[in-house]
CSV table of C-alpha atoms in Angstrom, one decimal:
chain,number,residue,atom,x,y,z
A,1,MET,CA,19.8,4.1,-15.9
A,2,ILE,CA,17.4,3.1,-13.5
A,3,LEU,CA,18.1,1.0,-10.3
A,4,GLY,CA,15.2,-0.9,-9.3
A,5,GLY,CA,12.3,-2.3,-11.4
A,6,GLY,CA,9.2,-1.9,-9.1
A,7,PRO,CA,6.1,0.3,-10.1
A,8,ALA,CA,8.6,3.6,-10.1
A,9,GLY,CA,11.4,2.0,-12.1
A,10,ASN,CA,9.5,0.1,-14.6
A,11,THR,CA,6.9,3.0,-15.3
A,12,CYS,CA,9.8,5.3,-15.8
A,13,ALA,CA,11.6,3.1,-18.1
A,14,SER,CA,8.4,2.4,-20.1
A,15,VAL,CA,7.4,6.1,-20.4
A,16,ALA,CA,11.1,7.3,-21.2
A,17,ALA,CA,11.6,4.5,-23.8
A,18,THR,CA,8.4,5.7,-25.7
A,19,LEU,CA,9.5,9.1,-25.6
A,20,GLY,CA,12.7,8.0,-27.2
A,21,ALA,CA,15.2,7.5,-24.4
A,22,ASP,CA,18.1,5.0,-24.2
A,23,VAL,CA,17.0,3.1,-21.1
A,24,THR,CA,18.7,0.5,-19.1
A,25,LEU,CA,16.9,-1.1,-16.1
A,26,VAL,CA,18.9,-2.9,-13.2
A,27,GLU,CA,16.7,-5.2,-10.9
A,28,ARG,CA,18.3,-7.7,-8.6
A,29,ASP,CA,14.8,-9.7,-7.8
A,30,ILE,CA,12.0,-9.4,-10.1
A,31,VAL,CA,10.7,-6.9,-12.6
A,32,GLY,CA,7.5,-5.3,-11.2
A,33,GLY,CA,9.2,-4.8,-7.7
A,34,ALA,CA,9.5,-7.0,-4.6
A,35,SER,CA,7.4,-4.5,-2.5
A,36,HIS,CA,4.6,-4.7,-5.2
A,37,LEU,CA,4.7,-8.3,-6.5
A,38,TRP,CA,6.0,-9.9,-3.0
A,39,ASP,CA,4.1,-7.6,-0.9
A,40,CYS,CA,1.0,-5.4,-2.2
A,41,ILE,CA,-0.3,-8.1,-5.0
A,42,PRO,CA,-0.1,-11.2,-2.8
A,43,SER,CA,-1.4,-9.9,0.3
A,44,LYS,CA,-4.5,-8.3,-1.6
A,45,ALA,CA,-4.6,-11.9,-3.4
A,46,LEU,CA,-4.9,-13.6,0.1
A,47,ILE,CA,-7.3,-11.0,1.3
A,48,ALA,CA,-9.5,-11.6,-1.9
A,49,THR,CA,-9.5,-15.5,-0.9
A,50,GLY,CA,-10.4,-14.6,2.7
A,51,GLY,CA,-13.3,-12.2,1.5
A,52,GLU,CA,-14.9,-15.1,-0.5
A,53,LEU,CA,-14.7,-17.2,2.8
A,54,VAL,CA,-16.4,-14.4,4.6
A,55,GLU,CA,-18.8,-14.1,1.8
A,56,LEU,CA,-19.9,-17.6,2.2
A,57,GLY,CA,-20.7,-16.9,5.7
A,58,ARG,CA,-23.4,-14.5,4.4
A,59,ALA,CA,-24.8,-17.1,2.0
A,60,ARG,CA,-27.6,-18.1,4.4
A,61,ALA,CA,-28.7,-14.3,4.6
A,62,MET,CA,-28.8,-14.3,0.8
A,63,GLY,CA,-30.9,-17.3,0.6
A,64,LEU,CA,-28.4,-19.8,0.2
A,65,SER,CA,-26.6,-22.7,1.8
A,66,ALA,CA,-22.7,-23.0,1.2
A,67,GLU,CA,-19.6,-24.8,2.5
A,68,GLY,CA,-16.1,-23.5,1.8
A,69,ARG,CA,-12.8,-25.3,2.8
A,70,LEU,CA,-9.3,-23.5,2.5
A,71,ASP,CA,-6.9,-25.5,0.5
A,72,ILE,CA,-3.6,-23.7,1.5
A,73,GLU,CA,-1.7,-25.1,-1.2
A,74,ALA,CA,-3.9,-24.1,-4.0
A,75,LEU,CA,-3.9,-20.9,-2.3
A,76,ARG,CA,0.1,-20.8,-2.5
A,77,GLU,CA,-0.4,-21.7,-6.3
A,78,ARG,CA,-2.9,-19.0,-6.9
A,79,VAL,CA,-0.8,-16.5,-5.4
A,80,ALA,CA,2.5,-17.6,-7.2
A,81,SER,CA,0.5,-17.6,-10.6
A,82,ILE,CA,-1.0,-14.0,-10.1
A,83,GLU,CA,2.8,-12.8,-9.3
A,84,ASP,CA,4.2,-14.8,-12.3
A,85,ARG,CA,1.8,-13.2,-14.9
A,86,LEU,CA,2.3,-9.8,-13.6
A,87,HIS,CA,6.1,-10.1,-13.8
A,88,ARG,CA,5.8,-11.6,-17.3
A,89,ALA,CA,3.4,-8.8,-18.5
A,90,ILE,CA,5.6,-6.1,-17.3
A,91,ALA,CA,8.8,-8.0,-18.7
A,92,THR,CA,7.2,-8.7,-22.0
A,93,GLN,CA,6.2,-4.8,-22.4
A,94,LEU,CA,9.8,-3.6,-21.5
A,95,ALA,CA,11.4,-6.0,-24.0
A,96,SER,CA,8.8,-4.8,-26.8
A,97,GLN,CA,9.9,-1.0,-26.0
A,98,HIS,CA,13.8,-2.2,-26.3
A,99,VAL,CA,14.5,-1.6,-22.7
A,100,ARG,CA,17.6,-3.1,-21.5
A,101,VAL,CA,17.2,-5.0,-18.4
A,102,ILE,CA,20.2,-6.5,-16.3
A,103,CYS,CA,19.5,-8.8,-13.5
A,104,GLY,CA,22.0,-7.8,-10.9
A,105,THR,CA,22.7,-5.2,-8.3
A,106,GLY,CA,23.7,-1.7,-9.3
A,107,ARG,CA,25.9,0.9,-7.5
A,108,PHE,CA,27.4,4.3,-8.1
A,109,LYS,CA,31.1,4.4,-9.0
A,110,GLY,CA,30.9,8.2,-9.9
A,111,PRO,CA,28.2,10.8,-10.5
A,112,HIS,CA,27.5,9.4,-13.8
A,113,GLU,CA,28.9,6.0,-13.5
A,114,ILE,CA,27.3,2.9,-12.5
A,115,VAL,CA,28.8,-0.5,-11.5
A,116,VAL,CA,26.5,-3.6,-12.2
A,117,GLU,CA,27.2,-6.8,-10.6
A,118,THR,CA,25.6,-9.8,-12.2
A,119,ALA,CA,26.0,-13.4,-12.0
A,120,ASN,CA,28.3,-13.2,-15.1
A,121,GLY,CA,30.5,-10.6,-13.6
A,122,ILE,CA,30.7,-7.0,-13.4
A,123,GLU,CA,29.7,-4.2,-15.9
A,124,GLU,CA,30.4,-0.8,-15.7
A,125,LEU,CA,28.0,1.6,-17.5
A,126,SER,CA,27.5,5.4,-17.8
A,127,ALA,CA,24.4,7.5,-17.8
A,128,ASP,CA,23.1,11.0,-18.7
A,129,PHE,CA,20.5,10.3,-15.8
A,130,VAL,CA,20.1,8.0,-13.2
A,131,LEU,CA,16.7,7.0,-11.1
A,132,VAL,CA,17.2,5.2,-7.6
A,133,ALA,CA,14.0,3.3,-7.2
A,134,THR,CA,15.4,0.3,-5.0
A,135,GLY,CA,12.2,0.4,-2.8
A,136,SER,CA,12.1,-0.8,0.8
A,137,ARG,CA,12.0,-3.9,3.1
A,138,PRO,CA,9.9,-4.6,6.2
A,139,ARG,CA,11.4,-3.3,9.5
A,140,VAL,CA,12.4,-5.9,12.0
A,141,PRO,CA,12.7,-4.4,15.5
A,142,ASP,CA,15.7,-5.7,17.8
A,143,PHE,CA,13.3,-7.1,20.1
A,144,ALA,CA,11.9,-9.7,17.6
A,145,PRO,CA,13.9,-12.7,16.9
A,146,VAL,CA,12.4,-13.5,13.6
A,147,ASP,CA,12.4,-17.3,12.8
A,148,ARG,CA,10.0,-17.3,9.7
A,149,GLU,CA,8.1,-20.3,11.4
A,150,ARG,CA,6.3,-18.6,14.1
A,151,VAL,CA,7.6,-15.2,14.3
A,152,LEU,CA,7.0,-13.8,11.0
A,153,ILE,CA,7.7,-10.7,9.1
A,154,THR,CA,4.9,-9.9,6.5
A,155,ARG,CA,6.8,-11.3,3.7
A,156,ASP,CA,6.6,-14.8,5.3
A,157,ALA,CA,2.8,-14.7,5.3
A,158,TYR,CA,2.0,-14.7,1.6
A,159,PRO,CA,0.6,-17.4,2.6
A,160,PRO,CA,1.6,-18.2,6.1
A,161,PRO,CA,3.5,-21.4,6.6
A,162,GLU,CA,0.1,-22.6,8.2
A,163,VAL,CA,-2.9,-20.9,9.0
A,164,PRO,CA,-2.2,-19.7,12.7
A,165,GLU,CA,-4.1,-21.1,15.6
A,166,HIS,CA,-3.9,-17.7,17.4
A,167,ALA,CA,-1.7,-15.0,15.5
A,168,ILE,CA,-0.7,-11.9,17.6
A,169,VAL,CA,-0.3,-9.1,15.0
A,170,ILE,CA,2.0,-6.1,16.0
A,171,GLY,CA,1.3,-2.9,14.6
A,172,SER,CA,-2.1,-1.3,13.9
A,173,GLY,CA,-1.3,0.7,10.9
A,174,VAL,CA,-2.9,-0.1,7.4
A,175,THR,CA,-0.5,-3.5,7.0
A,176,GLY,CA,-1.3,-4.5,10.2
A,177,VAL,CA,-5.3,-4.3,10.4
A,178,GLU,CA,-5.2,-5.8,6.7
A,179,PHE,CA,-3.2,-8.8,8.3
A,180,THR,CA,-5.6,-9.1,11.1
A,181,HIS,CA,-8.4,-9.3,8.8
A,182,LEU,CA,-6.7,-11.8,6.6
A,183,PHE,CA,-5.9,-14.0,9.3
A,184,SER,CA,-9.5,-13.9,11.1
A,185,SER,CA,-11.1,-14.6,7.4
A,186,LEU,CA,-8.9,-17.6,7.2
A,187,GLY,CA,-10.1,-19.0,10.5
A,188,ALA,CA,-7.5,-17.7,13.1
A,189,LYS,CA,-8.1,-16.1,16.3
A,190,VAL,CA,-6.3,-12.8,16.3
A,191,THR,CA,-5.1,-10.4,19.0
A,192,LEU,CA,-4.0,-7.0,17.5
A,193,LEU,CA,-1.7,-4.9,19.6
A,194,VAL,CA,-2.7,-1.3,19.2
A,195,SER,CA,-0.1,0.9,20.5
A,196,ARG,CA,-2.2,3.9,20.5
A,197,GLN,CA,-5.9,4.4,21.2
A,198,GLN,CA,-7.3,3.6,18.0
A,199,VAL,CA,-6.4,1.4,15.0
A,200,LEU,CA,-5.2,3.2,11.9
A,201,PRO,CA,-4.0,6.2,13.9
A,202,ILE,CA,-3.6,8.6,11.0
A,203,LYS,CA,-7.0,7.9,9.6
A,204,ASP,CA,-10.3,9.6,10.3
A,205,ALA,CA,-11.3,8.5,13.9
A,206,GLU,CA,-14.8,7.8,12.7
A,207,VAL,CA,-13.4,5.5,10.0
A,208,ALA,CA,-11.1,4.0,12.5
A,209,ALA,CA,-14.1,3.5,14.8
A,210,ALA,CA,-16.1,1.7,12.2
A,211,LEU,CA,-13.2,-0.8,11.6
A,212,GLU,CA,-12.7,-1.6,15.4
A,213,GLU,CA,-16.4,-2.2,15.3
A,214,ALA,CA,-16.3,-4.9,12.7
A,215,PHE,CA,-13.3,-6.3,14.1
A,216,LEU,CA,-14.8,-6.8,17.7
A,217,ALA,CA,-18.0,-8.2,16.1
A,218,ARG,CA,-15.6,-11.1,14.4
A,219,GLY,CA,-14.2,-11.8,17.8
A,220,ILE,CA,-10.9,-10.2,17.3
A,221,THR,CA,-9.1,-8.9,20.4
A,222,LEU,CA,-7.9,-5.2,20.2
A,223,LEU,CA,-5.3,-4.5,23.2
A,224,LYS,CA,-5.0,-0.7,22.9
A,225,GLY,CA,-2.2,1.3,24.3
A,226,ALA,CA,-0.1,-2.1,24.1
A,227,ARG,CA,3.5,-1.3,22.9
A,228,ALA,CA,5.6,-4.3,22.2
A,229,ALA,CA,8.7,-4.8,24.4
A,230,ALA,CA,9.9,-8.4,23.7
A,231,VAL,CA,8.7,-11.4,21.6
A,232,GLU,CA,9.9,-14.9,22.8
A,233,ARG,CA,9.2,-18.2,21.3
A,234,GLU,CA,8.9,-21.5,23.5
A,235,GLY,CA,8.1,-24.5,21.1
A,236,ASP,CA,4.9,-23.9,19.4
A,237,ILE,CA,4.1,-21.0,21.8
A,238,THR,CA,4.9,-17.2,21.0
A,239,ARG,CA,4.7,-14.6,23.4
A,240,VAL,CA,4.7,-10.8,23.3
A,241,ARG,CA,5.7,-8.8,26.4
A,242,CYS,CA,4.4,-5.2,26.2
A,243,VAL,CA,6.0,-2.0,27.9
A,244,ASP,CA,3.2,-2.0,30.5
A,245,GLY,CA,3.8,-5.4,31.5
A,246,ARG,CA,0.9,-7.2,29.9
A,247,VAL,CA,1.6,-10.5,28.0
A,248,VAL,CA,0.0,-12.1,25.2
A,249,GLU,CA,0.4,-15.6,24.1
A,250,GLY,CA,-0.4,-17.2,20.9
A,251,SER,CA,1.0,-19.7,18.1
A,252,HIS,CA,2.5,-17.3,15.7
A,253,VAL,CA,3.5,-13.4,15.9
A,254,LEU,CA,3.4,-11.2,12.8
A,255,LEU,CA,5.5,-8.0,12.9
A,256,ALA,CA,3.8,-5.1,10.8
A,257,VAL,CA,6.0,-2.3,12.0
A,258,GLY,CA,6.8,-0.3,9.0
A,259,SER,CA,9.6,-0.3,6.5
A,260,VAL,CA,13.5,0.6,5.9
A,261,PRO,CA,14.5,2.1,2.6
A,262,ASN,CA,17.0,0.2,0.5
A,263,SER,CA,19.4,3.1,0.2
A,264,GLU,CA,22.4,1.3,1.6
A,265,GLY,CA,25.3,-0.3,-0.6
A,266,LEU,CA,24.1,1.9,-3.6
A,267,GLY,CA,27.5,4.2,-3.4
A,268,LEU,CA,25.3,7.2,-3.2
A,269,GLU,CA,28.1,9.1,-1.5
A,270,GLU,CA,30.5,8.4,-4.4
A,271,ALA,CA,27.7,10.2,-6.4
A,272,GLY,CA,27.3,12.9,-3.9
A,273,VAL,CA,23.6,11.9,-3.3
A,274,GLU,CA,22.3,12.9,0.2
A,275,VAL,CA,20.3,10.8,2.5
A,276,ASP,CA,18.4,11.8,5.7
A,277,SER,CA,18.7,10.1,9.0
A,278,ALA,CA,16.0,7.4,8.2
A,279,GLY,CA,17.9,6.4,5.1
A,280,HIS,CA,15.6,8.1,2.6
A,281,ILE,CA,16.5,10.1,-0.6
A,282,PRO,CA,15.1,13.7,0.0
A,283,VAL,CA,13.8,14.8,-3.4
A,284,ASN,CA,12.1,18.3,-4.8
A,285,HIS,CA,8.8,18.6,-6.7
A,286,ASN,CA,10.4,16.9,-9.7
A,287,CYS,CA,11.7,14.1,-7.7
A,288,LEU,CA,15.1,15.1,-8.2
A,289,SER,CA,17.8,14.6,-5.2
A,290,ASN,CA,20.4,17.2,-4.5
A,291,ILE,CA,22.3,16.0,-7.4
A,292,ALA,CA,21.0,17.6,-10.6
A,293,HIS,CA,21.0,14.3,-13.0
A,294,VAL,CA,19.9,11.8,-10.1
A,295,TYR,CA,16.4,11.2,-9.5
A,296,ALA,CA,14.7,9.1,-6.6
A,297,ALA,CA,11.1,7.7,-6.4
A,298,GLY,CA,9.1,5.0,-4.8
A,299,ASP,CA,9.6,4.1,-0.9
A,300,VAL,CA,13.3,5.0,-1.0
A,301,ALA,CA,12.5,8.5,-1.5
A,302,GLY,CA,10.1,8.6,1.4
A,303,LYS,CA,7.3,10.7,0.3
A,304,LEU,CA,4.3,8.5,0.3
A,305,PRO,CA,4.9,4.6,0.3
A,306,LEU,CA,2.0,3.5,-2.4
A,307,SER,CA,2.3,2.0,-5.5
A,308,SER,CA,0.4,4.4,-7.3
A,309,VAL,CA,2.2,7.1,-6.0
A,310,ALA,CA,5.6,5.4,-7.2
A,311,ALA,CA,4.2,4.8,-10.9
A,312,MET,CA,3.1,8.4,-11.0
A,313,GLN,CA,6.5,9.7,-9.9
A,314,GLY,CA,8.2,7.2,-12.5
A,315,ARG,CA,6.0,8.8,-15.1
A,316,LYS,CA,6.5,12.5,-14.2
A,317,ILE,CA,10.4,11.7,-13.8
A,318,ALA,CA,10.7,10.4,-17.5
A,319,GLU,CA,8.8,13.2,-19.0
A,320,HIS,CA,11.0,15.7,-16.8
A,321,LEU,CA,14.4,14.2,-18.1
A,322,MET,CA,13.0,14.4,-21.5
A,323,GLY,CA,12.3,18.0,-21.6
A,324,LEU,CA,8.5,17.8,-21.4
A,325,HIS,CA,8.6,20.0,-18.2
A,326,SER,CA,9.9,22.9,-19.4
A,327,ARG,CA,6.6,24.3,-20.0
A,328,PRO,CA,4.2,24.6,-16.9
A,329,HIS,CA,2.6,21.3,-15.6
A,330,ARG,CA,1.0,19.8,-12.9
A,331,HIS,CA,3.2,18.6,-10.0
A,332,LEU,CA,2.5,15.7,-7.9
A,333,ASP,CA,0.4,17.0,-4.9
A,334,TYR,CA,0.7,14.0,-2.4
A,335,ASP,CA,-1.8,15.4,-0.2
A,336,LYS,CA,-4.4,14.2,-3.0
A,337,ALA,CA,-3.3,10.8,-3.5
A,338,ALA,CA,-6.2,8.3,-2.8
A,339,SER,CA,-5.5,5.3,-0.6
A,340,ALA,CA,-7.1,2.2,0.6
A,341,VAL,CA,-7.1,-0.4,3.4
A,342,PHE,CA,-8.5,-3.7,2.2
A,343,THR,CA,-10.2,-5.0,5.2
A,344,ASP,CA,-13.7,-6.1,5.6
A,345,PRO,CA,-15.2,-3.5,5.5
A,346,GLU,CA,-12.9,-1.7,2.9
A,347,ILE,CA,-11.7,1.8,3.8
A,348,ALA,CA,-10.5,4.5,1.5
A,349,ASP,CA,-9.9,8.1,1.7
A,350,VAL,CA,-8.3,11.1,-0.4
A,351,GLY,CA,-7.7,14.7,0.0
A,352,LEU,CA,-8.3,16.7,3.3
A,353,ALA,CA,-9.3,14.8,6.5
A,354,GLU,CA,-12.0,16.1,8.8
A,355,ALA,CA,-9.7,16.1,12.0
A,356,GLU,CA,-7.2,18.0,10.1
A,357,ALA,CA,-9.2,20.6,8.9
A,358,PHE,CA,-10.5,21.4,12.4
A,359,SER,CA,-6.8,21.1,13.9
A,360,GLU,CA,-6.2,24.0,11.4
A,361,GLY,CA,-9.3,26.1,12.3
A,362,ARG,CA,-10.4,25.4,8.5
A,363,LYS,CA,-14.1,25.8,7.9
A,364,ILE,CA,-15.8,22.8,5.8
A,365,ARG,CA,-18.8,21.5,5.1
A,366,VAL,CA,-19.0,17.7,6.0
A,367,THR,CA,-21.8,15.4,4.4
A,368,LYS,CA,-22.3,11.7,5.3
A,369,VAL,CA,-24.7,9.2,4.2
A,370,PRO,CA,-24.8,5.4,5.2
A,371,PHE,CA,-25.0,2.6,3.0
A,372,SER,CA,-28.0,1.4,4.7
A,373,ALA,CA,-30.0,3.7,2.5
A,374,ASN,CA,-28.3,2.5,-0.7
A,375,ALA,CA,-30.6,0.0,-2.8
A,376,LYS,CA,-27.5,-1.8,-4.1
A,377,ALA,CA,-26.0,-2.2,-0.7
A,378,LEU,CA,-29.2,-4.1,0.6
A,379,ILE,CA,-29.4,-6.2,-2.5
A,380,LYS,CA,-25.8,-7.4,-2.1
A,381,GLY,CA,-26.6,-8.1,1.8
A,382,ASP,CA,-23.8,-5.5,3.1
A,383,ALA,CA,-25.1,-2.4,4.2
A,384,ARG,CA,-22.3,-1.6,6.5
A,385,GLY,CA,-20.5,1.7,6.3
A,386,PHE,CA,-20.9,4.9,4.9
A,387,VAL,CA,-19.7,7.9,2.3
A,388,LYS,CA,-18.3,11.3,4.0
A,389,ILE,CA,-17.4,14.2,1.7
A,390,LEU,CA,-15.6,17.4,2.9
A,391,SER,CA,-16.3,20.6,0.8
A,392,ASP,CA,-15.5,24.2,0.8
A,393,PRO,CA,-18.6,25.7,2.5
A,394,ALA,CA,-18.2,28.7,0.1
A,395,THR,CA,-17.5,27.6,-3.4
A,396,GLY,CA,-18.4,24.0,-3.1
A,397,VAL,CA,-15.2,22.7,-4.2
A,398,VAL,CA,-14.5,19.1,-2.9
A,399,LEU,CA,-11.7,19.0,-0.6
A,400,GLY,CA,-11.7,15.4,0.4
A,401,GLY,CA,-13.7,12.3,1.3
A,402,SER,CA,-13.6,9.1,2.9
A,403,ILE,CA,-15.5,5.5,2.5
A,404,VAL,CA,-16.0,2.7,4.4
A,405,GLY,CA,-17.7,-0.2,3.1
A,406,ARG,CA,-18.1,-2.5,0.1
A,407,SER,CA,-16.0,-1.6,-3.1
A,408,ALA,CA,-14.8,1.6,-1.1
A,409,ALA,CA,-11.3,1.4,-3.1
A,410,GLU,CA,-12.9,1.4,-6.4
A,411,LEU,CA,-15.7,4.4,-5.4
A,412,ILE,CA,-13.0,6.5,-3.7
A,413,SER,CA,-11.8,7.0,-7.4
A,414,VAL,CA,-14.7,9.4,-7.9
A,415,ILE,CA,-14.0,11.6,-5.1
A,416,ALA,CA,-10.1,11.3,-6.1
A,417,VAL,CA,-10.8,12.9,-9.7
A,418,ALA,CA,-13.0,15.5,-8.0
A,419,VAL,CA,-10.2,16.5,-5.7
A,420,THR,CA,-7.5,16.6,-8.0
A,421,ASN,CA,-9.3,18.6,-10.3
A,422,GLY,CA,-11.1,21.3,-8.3
A,423,LEU,CA,-14.7,19.9,-8.9
A,424,ARG,CA,-17.7,21.0,-6.9
A,425,VAL,CA,-20.0,18.7,-5.2
A,426,ASP,CA,-22.6,20.0,-7.7
A,427,ASP,CA,-20.6,18.3,-10.5
A,428,ILE,CA,-20.8,14.9,-8.6
A,429,VAL,CA,-24.5,15.4,-7.6
A,430,ASP,CA,-25.3,16.6,-11.6
A,431,SER,CA,-23.9,13.6,-12.9
A,432,LEU,CA,-26.4,10.6,-14.1
A,433,LEU,CA,-25.2,7.6,-12.1
A,434,VAL,CA,-26.4,3.8,-12.5
A,435,HIS,CA,-29.3,2.8,-10.3
A,436,PRO,CA,-29.1,0.6,-8.6
A,437,SER,CA,-25.2,1.3,-7.8
A,438,LEU,CA,-23.2,2.1,-4.8
A,439,ALA,CA,-22.0,5.0,-6.7
A,440,GLU,CA,-25.4,6.6,-6.0
A,441,SER,CA,-24.5,7.4,-2.3
A,442,LEU,CA,-21.7,9.5,-3.7
A,443,ALA,CA,-24.1,11.8,-5.1
A,444,ASP,CA,-26.2,11.5,-1.9
A,445,ALA,CA,-23.6,12.5,-0.1
A,446,ALA,CA,-22.3,15.3,-2.0
A,447,SER,CA,-25.9,16.9,-2.3
């Protein structure tokens, strides 16, 4: 029994069914996952549209003349179409694997008993194993009166009701900077409230500085050390008051201040499943809760809120409950998960961070090359950014890396494979890569 059809849930269902399990999946909203299909995918679709507008702005430098006009209704239809196609593809795959999908809300009645509430009534089921993969929802602080017109959470902005004249973004983590980029690319004036002294506070300082420089060049206002204390709306004007007394006025406010796990109302106490103070379900290396047959994965497990991580957790859980992990296997190493920030320029990283290594007193070799020395970057007319690789100076084993620039989210995969498999910098250098390509900068940085 799987509660939640997001990346963790539907991947676990698919793999477990392939391995011979009898699988029932309960999903109240959309198979594919609300956080995935209502957050991740539409935001990236909108960013892709904004990116095309940015590219049009570079057309003259490429020897072209071009005009582009945003059609908000066409954009809304495009996002809905992508969501629908992905949802139908996942639903079709699960149906072909004979996974039973119930549209409803499930909760524990006992350790193995699940009660499912559907539009047609109540159904009681029993399961040998249960996976809780109910995801999360955007956090709404008490000081922000969300009205979904001028004061928005992220799910109100796919796309927004209208392109803001002046958007104030609260939160400078990954979601906040992506929306800052998105609104700016669609033509809005943007002020980003940065509660600390750099955007992306958990990222490499050099990476954050490169993004800040790009934002400032685009006319985005960065208000550093600004922690929001109150949000007000007066007609068509929104106002954010900061703890230090500063006040910012705009047309819209977007909240990008984290998420809350969907763990309430699941009857976890009836099954004896423990939750922590934040509402997450603590799990071990096999994604098992404190109850031997109850697993948790994805955002509700609180490990690493990435769709790629959730999907891998789902796969590992399916293999474990079907007995494939009775022999030695590779556990999930969350420190080696690649991640990306879809801004302009793109940002991606994996493995050990430079600041982390220095804080631990760890000896590392850091090599960096700019894309300004890369032929393909010059051909594409965008040579911003760099590739940075961290390695062990004694063994040459790749420990981590960061990329800022065009296609960073794709290029980081090479470094991720190296980090996950303990490859050496020589393994990258000795690879015969395409010329001209952005990937050549990976080899240059590794050499």
